[in-house]
């Protein structure tokens, strides 16, 4: 059985159909990429899966259980965590405190939350910045902070919205390595990513969206040869 199943998801914002009849599945431990032009509906898809937006139609299931109408905290408690395209750390809180916010999903005990946050920050390589204020971090470090906060909720499935978006070239390989480590540790991931080199390297399967619709769902080697994906997104550069 799939860990995550999305079937027929549709979401309208006024006249805009942000997601139209979107269906795909993610197996336990799988790493699935999501690509598509700006406005294709990628972030909306994450909003629907995590309960931040309510679908107009369709269903989301986790391990076969319907979670379509659950609140974000209920979905998080069932093991789905996400990061946001727009980073939003609590700037005046320390790095450790930011991550404790995630840990409090699983415990009300402050000492336990602190320990879980330490553990998560160590796993993303920020152990030496625990006492820094979040506003003092570089973009790459803030991406790691977001990851740590998500990991502190102890997810089975992690949704990453534009992992390398907005970071400089030199920072990308470290973030890619980190995502690969998380995947190797058994986590299932869905990764929205614009850098084709990165997503080709990471993903076992790629779902391509255009104007809210799935136009392809295939392994990376097939995605780059798919005429609809080339026309909608990749352009001529990737034509084999
Ligand atoms: P992507 O992440 O692929 O760039 P989005 O999911 O952010 O795309 O947006 C898909 C479409 O839905 C866009 O046309 C966008 O303007 C619209 N949209 C997304 N969120 C909202 C919202 N909260 N209110 C109104 N329109 C929205
Ligand atoms: Mg987006």
mmCIF file of C-alpha atoms in Angstrom, residues 24 32-36 41-42 45-46 190-194 199 203 205-209:
data_model
loop_
_atom_site.group_PDB
_atom_site.id
_atom_site.type_symbol
_atom_site.label_atom_id
_atom_site.label_comp_id
_atom_site.label_asym_id
_atom_site.label_seq_id
_atom_site.Cartn_x
_atom_site.Cartn_y
_atom_site.Cartn_z
ATOM 1 C CA UNK A 24 -0.299 10.347 -7.680
ATOM 2 C CA UNK A 32 9.402 11.855 -5.536
ATOM 3 C CA UNK A 33 10.197 15.124 -7.309
ATOM 4 C CA UNK A 34 7.617 17.719 -8.337
ATOM 5 C CA UNK A 35 8.439 20.098 -11.188
ATOM 6 C CA UNK A 36 6.541 22.670 -13.199
ATOM 7 C CA UNK A 41 0.118 24.511 -8.526
ATOM 8 C CA UNK A 42 3.056 22.840 -6.788
ATOM 9 C CA UNK A 45 -0.610 20.689 -3.799
ATOM 10 C CA UNK A 46 1.488 20.723 -0.602
ATOM 11 C CA UNK A 190 8.297 14.781 -1.951
ATOM 12 C CA UNK A 191 10.557 17.524 -3.226
ATOM 13 C CA UNK A 192 9.542 20.568 -5.263
ATOM 14 C CA UNK A 193 12.659 21.713 -7.068
ATOM 15 C CA UNK A 194 13.434 23.990 -10.012
ATOM 16 C CA UNK A 199 16.035 16.820 -9.007
ATOM 17 C CA UNK A 203 14.337 11.737 -7.404
ATOM 18 C CA UNK A 205 10.168 9.515 -9.847
ATOM 19 C CA UNK A 206 9.112 12.962 -10.996
ATOM 20 C CA UNK A 207 5.595 14.370 -11.213
ATOM 21 C CA UNK A 208 5.328 17.274 -13.671
ATOM 22 C CA UNK A 209 2.557 19.847 -13.234
#
